DNA sequence: GTCCG
DNA sequence: CTGGATGCGCG
DNA sequence: CGGACCGCGCATCCAG
């Protein structure tokens, strides 16, 4: 099955295009990559059976991208991609994952300092060559160094099983605070994904200050990224980050929905909202300036004409179509 | 680059 | 010191 | 064919 290999190439093409500030193509390549990743069928098999036209029928894949898939299946290479790799001989596997370093800055680092991999990036940062560059600064340089450490240590994802006990403990502690009216753990934890990037707590409270103080002084906190009245962010000794956000009750449902994700699911929901002449954000569902839903997830889904979707299914893999037709599968509870 | 109207 | 532009990241 | 492509917040940097 070559779907994943091809998807990866498309992600990298998207990155190269972003480096050159090409408009909209990156989006197209990312979408194609995403579709390919989630595709049940093997593209090679599709091509064998249905030829070029078969490829073209895959959503997000048109004339040009279909040609590139064909080229890859025939020759094992994509010329367009090879040229970009030659132009920017950068180790994207290493560099793409560094937080705070995107395509634009990557391009500058490559052109001004010749940085092509993680080791060179680290050396340049330590030698303070990065801060003086246009668009960078002291702070950015420091952040890059910290991001490198983070990438080295953990690759940025954690197993649900490893962090769930810690999260539960924190959850219980926060819940017992008298200022906390309601608390939920959202994000990929709520969706029960096997790996978790970071942990997000949402809270309803009229008096956030003590909650924030408590949160940033929890045992196991090794770094406080930031602390305000509505949001605080920390790094735990196990290496993962936790955020907490305090919200008003009237938009709590919208925030639950938004922060639970997935990203793809949210985008799909927003599109549906647009089709209905509405606007969905983390603050609520709006008709013009009027908020027509926001306190609960259920009313948001309902106003969008669909059933409430269990978090585990929110991946934009068909659950939205099913919910619109009121044909969601029942999740087996075990 | 792809989709939609 | 401020406002605006940019890059990046979040779901 | 021409226009849209999710929408937002934050940190940072730079120009004034």
XYZ file of N, CA, C and O in Angstrom, chain A residues 1-117:
468
model
N 0.852 -1.215 0.000
C 0.000 0.000 0.000
C 0.878 1.253 0.000
O 1.635 1.501 0.935
N 0.769 2.038 -1.051
C 1.665 3.188 -1.179
C 1.011 4.506 -0.769
O 1.621 5.559 -0.877
N -0.216 4.407 -0.295
C -0.942 5.643 0.054
C -0.155 6.558 0.989
O -0.074 7.759 0.772
N 0.419 5.950 2.032
C 1.103 6.774 3.037
C 2.355 7.444 2.466
O 2.626 8.599 2.757
N 3.090 6.687 1.654
C 4.306 7.262 1.056
C 3.953 8.482 0.218
O 4.630 9.515 0.271
N 2.918 8.327 -0.567
C 2.532 9.422 -1.459
C 2.005 10.593 -0.644
O 2.342 11.752 -0.913
N 1.232 10.287 0.389
C 0.699 11.350 1.247
C 1.849 12.159 1.836
O 1.818 13.395 1.859
N 2.876 11.454 2.280
C 4.011 12.147 2.893
C 4.685 13.091 1.897
O 5.039 14.220 2.234
N 4.828 12.621 0.677
C 5.413 13.475 -0.364
C 4.561 14.721 -0.573
O 5.074 15.831 -0.663
N 3.259 14.544 -0.587
C 2.380 15.699 -0.794
C 2.468 16.693 0.362
O 2.445 17.902 0.148
N 2.582 16.172 1.582
C 2.774 17.074 2.718
C 4.050 17.900 2.539
O 4.095 19.086 2.836
N 5.089 17.240 2.052
C 6.357 17.950 1.888
C 6.281 18.961 0.746
O 6.822 20.060 0.837
N 5.591 18.597 -0.315
C 5.396 19.555 -1.406
C 4.667 20.780 -0.864
O 5.037 21.920 -1.142
N 3.641 20.528 -0.052
C 2.886 21.639 0.538
C 3.825 22.546 1.326
O 3.759 23.772 1.242
N 4.722 21.939 2.064
C 5.676 22.711 2.867
C 6.589 23.552 1.982
O 6.812 24.727 2.234
N 7.105 22.939 0.931
C 7.963 23.677 -0.008
C 7.207 24.853 -0.621
O 7.740 25.956 -0.757
N 5.970 24.606 -1.008
C 5.175 25.671 -1.615
C 4.937 26.806 -0.629
O 4.954 27.977 -0.996
N 4.752 26.434 0.634
C 4.568 27.473 1.652
C 5.843 28.276 1.851
O 5.797 29.479 2.089
N 6.950 27.617 1.746
C 8.231 28.333 1.847
C 8.295 29.435 0.795
O 8.823 30.509 1.031
N 7.759 29.146 -0.367
C 7.811 30.120 -1.449
C 6.586 31.024 -1.458
O 6.382 31.790 -2.394
N 5.783 30.898 -0.436
C 4.611 31.741 -0.286
C 3.643 31.626 -1.458
O 3.013 32.596 -1.855
N 3.560 30.432 -2.008
C 2.580 30.189 -3.064
C 1.200 30.113 -2.417
O 1.040 29.487 -1.376
N 0.237 30.783 -3.000
C -1.087 30.820 -2.396
C -1.925 29.597 -2.777
O -1.951 29.204 -3.939
N -2.579 29.014 -1.801
C -3.629 28.016 -1.973
C -3.182 26.646 -2.443
O -3.822 25.658 -2.158
N -2.114 26.558 -3.157
C -1.660 25.223 -3.552
C -1.306 24.361 -2.337
O -1.632 23.175 -2.332
N -0.622 24.939 -1.364
C -0.305 24.098 -0.207
C -1.552 23.458 0.380
O -1.547 22.272 0.726
N -2.593 24.244 0.468
C -3.853 23.737 0.980
C -4.333 22.554 0.146
O -4.777 21.529 0.681
N -4.239 22.695 -1.158
C -4.682 21.630 -2.058
C -3.863 20.352 -1.844
O -4.419 19.255 -1.768
N -2.557 20.506 -1.720
C -1.705 19.323 -1.527
C -1.938 18.688 -0.159
O -1.942 17.463 -0.036
N -2.148 19.505 0.839
C -2.423 18.949 2.162
C -3.726 18.179 2.168
O -3.832 17.118 2.777
N -4.700 18.730 1.495
C -5.991 18.057 1.445
C -5.873 16.720 0.730
O -6.409 15.715 1.180
N -5.145 16.727 -0.370
C -4.942 15.487 -1.118
C -4.220 14.466 -0.243
O -4.578 13.286 -0.201
N -3.216 14.937 0.492
C -2.443 14.048 1.364
C -3.343 13.443 2.434
O -3.305 12.240 2.701
N -4.168 14.293 3.010
C -5.062 13.857 4.068
C -6.043 12.804 3.559
O -6.289 11.791 4.214
N -6.597 13.062 2.379
C -7.530 12.112 1.783
C -6.847 10.771 1.560
O -7.383 9.722 1.881
N -5.656 10.834 1.030
C -4.895 9.624 0.749
C -4.641 8.818 2.017
O -4.789 7.598 2.040
N -4.275 9.517 3.070
C -4.012 8.853 4.351
C -5.220 8.088 4.858
O -5.098 7.018 5.431
N -6.380 8.714 4.662
C -7.578 8.120 5.230
C -8.301 7.182 4.271
O -9.319 6.603 4.617
N -7.755 7.046 3.086
C -8.414 6.250 2.051
C -8.357 4.760 2.395
O -7.312 4.233 2.739
N -9.519 4.121 2.295
C -9.577 2.684 2.577
C -8.817 1.898 1.507
O -8.042 0.995 1.801
N -9.062 2.284 0.279
C -8.489 1.496 -0.823
C -7.067 1.912 -1.155
O -6.654 3.047 -0.936
N -6.344 0.979 -1.696
C -4.979 1.207 -2.134
C -5.009 1.948 -3.477
O -5.627 1.494 -4.424
N -4.348 3.117 -3.548
C -4.376 3.874 -4.807
C -3.812 3.076 -5.971
O -4.226 3.242 -7.111
N -2.854 2.237 -5.655
C -2.242 1.435 -6.721
C -3.275 0.508 -7.346
O -3.334 0.348 -8.570
N -4.089 -0.057 -6.467
C -5.140 -0.957 -6.942
C -6.185 -0.168 -7.742
O -6.645 -0.607 -8.797
N -6.523 1.010 -7.250
C -7.470 1.858 -7.983
C -6.929 2.147 -9.379
O -7.641 2.030 -10.376
N -5.670 2.497 -9.413
C -5.052 2.832 -10.703
C -5.037 1.637 -11.642
O -5.300 1.767 -12.839
N -4.720 0.474 -11.091
C -4.691 -0.735 -11.938
C -6.061 -1.052 -12.517
O -6.205 -1.404 -13.678
N -7.063 -0.919 -11.667
C -8.408 -1.304 -12.105
C -9.108 -0.231 -12.925
O -9.784 -0.537 -13.895
N -8.953 1.022 -12.489
C -9.747 2.080 -13.124
C -8.910 3.128 -13.843
O -9.450 4.086 -14.395
N -7.610 2.965 -13.764
C -6.734 3.873 -14.485
C -6.746 5.286 -13.943
O -7.141 5.539 -12.803
N -6.312 6.193 -14.773
C -6.187 7.599 -14.421
C -7.520 8.169 -13.926
O -7.588 8.916 -12.954
N -8.594 7.794 -14.617
C -9.916 8.305 -14.260
C -10.311 7.893 -12.846
O -11.003 8.629 -12.140
N -9.868 6.711 -12.459
C -10.142 6.237 -11.106
C -9.507 7.149 -10.080
O -10.122 7.491 -9.067
N -8.273 7.557 -10.346
C -7.571 8.471 -9.442
C -8.301 9.810 -9.363
O -8.481 10.375 -8.299
N -8.728 10.270 -10.526
C -9.368 11.578 -10.597
C -10.677 11.636 -9.815
O -11.132 12.704 -9.437
N -11.259 10.484 -9.608
C -12.535 10.451 -8.882
C -12.353 10.635 -7.382
O -13.302 10.936 -6.663
N -11.138 10.447 -6.898
C -10.898 10.630 -5.463
C -11.042 12.114 -5.127
O -10.481 12.950 -5.834
N -11.814 12.409 -4.087
C -12.040 13.822 -3.772
C -10.745 14.565 -3.431
O -9.902 14.032 -2.716
N -10.595 15.742 -3.966
C -9.399 16.541 -3.708
C -8.269 16.237 -4.661
O -7.213 16.844 -4.595
N -8.491 15.274 -5.538
C -7.454 14.925 -6.499
C -7.934 15.227 -7.906
O -8.892 14.634 -8.395
N -7.273 16.177 -8.536
C -7.659 16.580 -9.874
C -6.625 16.160 -10.897
O -5.800 15.291 -10.642
N -6.692 16.814 -12.012
C -5.797 16.535 -13.129
C -4.334 16.437 -12.707
O -3.661 15.429 -12.913
N -3.870 17.488 -12.088
C -2.445 17.622 -11.841
C -1.917 16.652 -10.783
O -0.870 16.026 -10.958
N -2.666 16.530 -9.701
C -2.215 15.641 -8.635
C -2.361 14.182 -9.058
O -1.505 13.345 -8.748
N -3.396 13.895 -9.813
C -3.565 12.533 -10.325
C -2.363 12.141 -11.190
O -1.853 11.023 -11.110
N -1.901 13.085 -11.973
C -0.725 12.832 -12.814
C 0.481 12.481 -11.953
O 1.273 11.608 -12.290
N 0.612 13.202 -10.858
C 1.759 12.964 -9.998
C 1.669 11.600 -9.318
O 2.666 10.908 -9.142
N 0.471 11.217 -8.959
C 0.305 9.880 -8.371
C 0.669 8.821 -9.408
O 1.397 7.866 -9.133
N 0.174 9.032 -10.597
C 0.475 8.104 -11.691
C 1.987 7.996 -11.896
O 2.539 6.894 -12.012
N 2.624 9.143 -11.912
C 4.076 9.171 -12.095
C 4.782 8.381 -10.994
O 5.707 7.617 -11.253
N 4.305 8.551 -9.785
C 4.936 7.837 -8.665
C 4.733 6.334 -8.780
O 5.652 5.552 -8.546
N 3.555 5.939 -9.169
C 3.269 4.514 -9.297
C 4.088 3.891 -10.429
O 4.513 2.745 -10.347
N 4.315 4.658 -11.468
C 5.064 4.132 -12.617
C 6.565 4.144 -12.393
O 7.270 3.217 -12.767
N 7.069 5.241 -11.823
C 8.526 5.415 -11.766
C 9.098 5.410 -10.354
O 10.304 5.373 -10.180
N 8.216 5.506 -9.353
C 8.707 5.565 -7.977
C 9.182 6.944 -7.580
O 9.729 7.128 -6.490
N 8.975 7.906 -8.471
C 9.411 9.266 -8.165
C 8.420 10.292 -8.676
O 7.630 9.986 -9.569
N 8.508 11.482 -8.125
C 7.730 12.591 -8.653
C 8.703 13.719 -8.948
O 9.320 14.261 -8.034
N 8.850 14.045 -10.214
C 9.866 15.009 -10.644
C 9.720 16.358 -9.946
O 10.678 16.929 -9.456
N 8.484 16.823 -9.909
C 8.146 18.100 -9.259
C 8.709 18.142 -7.837
O 9.300 19.131 -7.404
N 8.538 17.055 -7.135
C 9.015 16.945 -5.757
C 10.534 16.852 -5.698
O 11.175 17.490 -4.872
N 11.101 16.077 -6.608
C 12.559 15.918 -6.640
C 13.242 17.265 -6.849
O 14.281 17.538 -6.273
N 12.627 18.089 -7.676
C 13.222 19.396 -7.929
C 13.220 20.278 -6.690
O 14.189 20.973 -6.405
N 12.123 20.207 -5.963
C 12.075 20.980 -4.721
C 13.105 20.470 -3.718
O 13.735 21.238 -3.001
N 13.263 19.163 -3.675
C 14.245 18.594 -2.732
C 15.654 19.052 -3.088
O 16.496 19.251 -2.221
N 15.882 19.185 -4.392
C 17.201 19.641 -4.838
C 17.394 21.112 -4.473
O 18.444 21.528 -4.005
N 16.335 21.873 -4.687
C 16.400 23.301 -4.409
C 16.576 23.581 -2.911
O 17.298 24.488 -2.524
N 15.880 22.807 -2.118
C 15.986 22.957 -0.657
C 16.367 21.612 -0.028
O 15.490 20.860 0.383
N 17.667 21.308 0.032
C 18.082 19.999 0.556
C 17.977 19.952 2.079
O 18.973 19.906 2.774
N 16.766 19.980 2.538
C 16.503 20.118 3.968
C 15.923 18.827 4.527
O 15.110 18.181 3.872
N 16.338 18.482 5.723
C 15.762 17.303 6.359
C 14.417 17.647 6.995
O 14.324 18.002 8.164
N 13.388 17.509 6.201
C 12.069 17.917 6.669
C 11.535 17.013 7.771
O 10.798 17.460 8.631
N 11.923 15.737 7.752
C 11.490 14.836 8.819
C 11.846 15.421 10.174
O 11.054 15.395 11.102
N 13.056 15.949 10.258
C 13.515 16.501 11.531
C 12.939 17.877 11.793
O 12.520 18.194 12.903
N 12.935 18.690 10.769
C 12.684 20.115 10.959
C 11.205 20.506 10.956
O 10.813 21.488 11.582
N 10.398 19.725 10.260
C 8.989 20.087 10.139
C 8.294 20.052 11.496
O 7.330 20.764 11.708
N 8.825 19.226 12.381
C 8.138 19.043 13.659
C 8.533 20.029 14.742
O 7.961 20.010 15.829
N 9.492 20.907 14.460
C 9.930 21.837 15.502
C 8.892 22.939 15.701
O 8.608 23.698 14.788
N 8.366 23.006 16.899
C 7.340 24.008 17.186
C 7.892 25.410 17.069
O 8.999 25.688 17.523
N 7.127 26.259 16.468
C 7.546 27.653 16.354
C 8.394 27.907 15.121
O 8.753 29.032 14.824
N 8.717 26.843 14.432
C 9.493 26.980 13.204
C 8.639 26.500 12.038
O 8.384 25.318 11.900
N 8.211 27.436 11.230
C 7.374 27.083 10.088
C 8.133 27.265 8.795
O 9.338 27.510 8.803
N 7.456 27.136 7.683
C 8.106 27.195 6.369
C 8.815 28.523 6.091
O 9.897 28.523 5.502
N 8.205 29.619 6.487
C 8.794 30.924 6.182
C 10.132 31.108 6.890
O 11.133 31.505 6.293
N 10.128 30.824 8.164
C 11.376 30.981 8.911
C 12.400 29.933 8.508
O 13.594 30.201 8.494
N 11.894 28.739 8.178
C 12.809 27.694 7.721
C 13.574 28.165 6.493
O 14.779 27.940 6.364
N 12.867 28.813 5.595
C 13.493 29.292 4.369
C 14.605 30.299 4.692
O 15.699 30.232 4.134
N 14.305 31.217 5.583
C 15.310 32.207 5.965
C 16.530 31.518 6.573
O 17.676 31.833 6.225
N 16.284 30.559 7.452
C 17.403 29.867 8.114
C 18.265 29.133 7.096
O 19.485 29.101 7.206
N 17.607 28.551 6.113
C 18.364 27.838 5.085
C 19.177 28.802 4.229
O 20.361 28.606 3.982
N 18.536 29.877 3.826
C 19.218 30.795 2.903
C 20.310 31.612 3.576
O 21.359 31.870 2.988
N 20.051 32.028 4.804
C 21.041 32.882 5.473
C 22.122 32.080 6.184
O 23.274 32.498 6.254
N 21.729 30.943 6.749
C 22.700 30.197 7.563
C 22.989 28.796 7.024
O 23.817 28.075 7.577
N 22.290 28.420 5.981
C 22.519 27.101 5.397
C 22.079 25.939 6.267
O 22.606 24.831 6.156
N 21.107 26.198 7.122
C 20.658 25.141 8.028
C 19.795 24.110 7.302
O 18.835 24.461 6.626
N 20.185 22.834 7.425
C 19.429 21.791 6.736
C 18.950 20.687 7.663
O 18.178 19.829 7.245
N 19.433 20.656 8.882
C 18.976 19.603 9.795
C 18.976 20.078 11.247
O 19.368 21.208 11.545
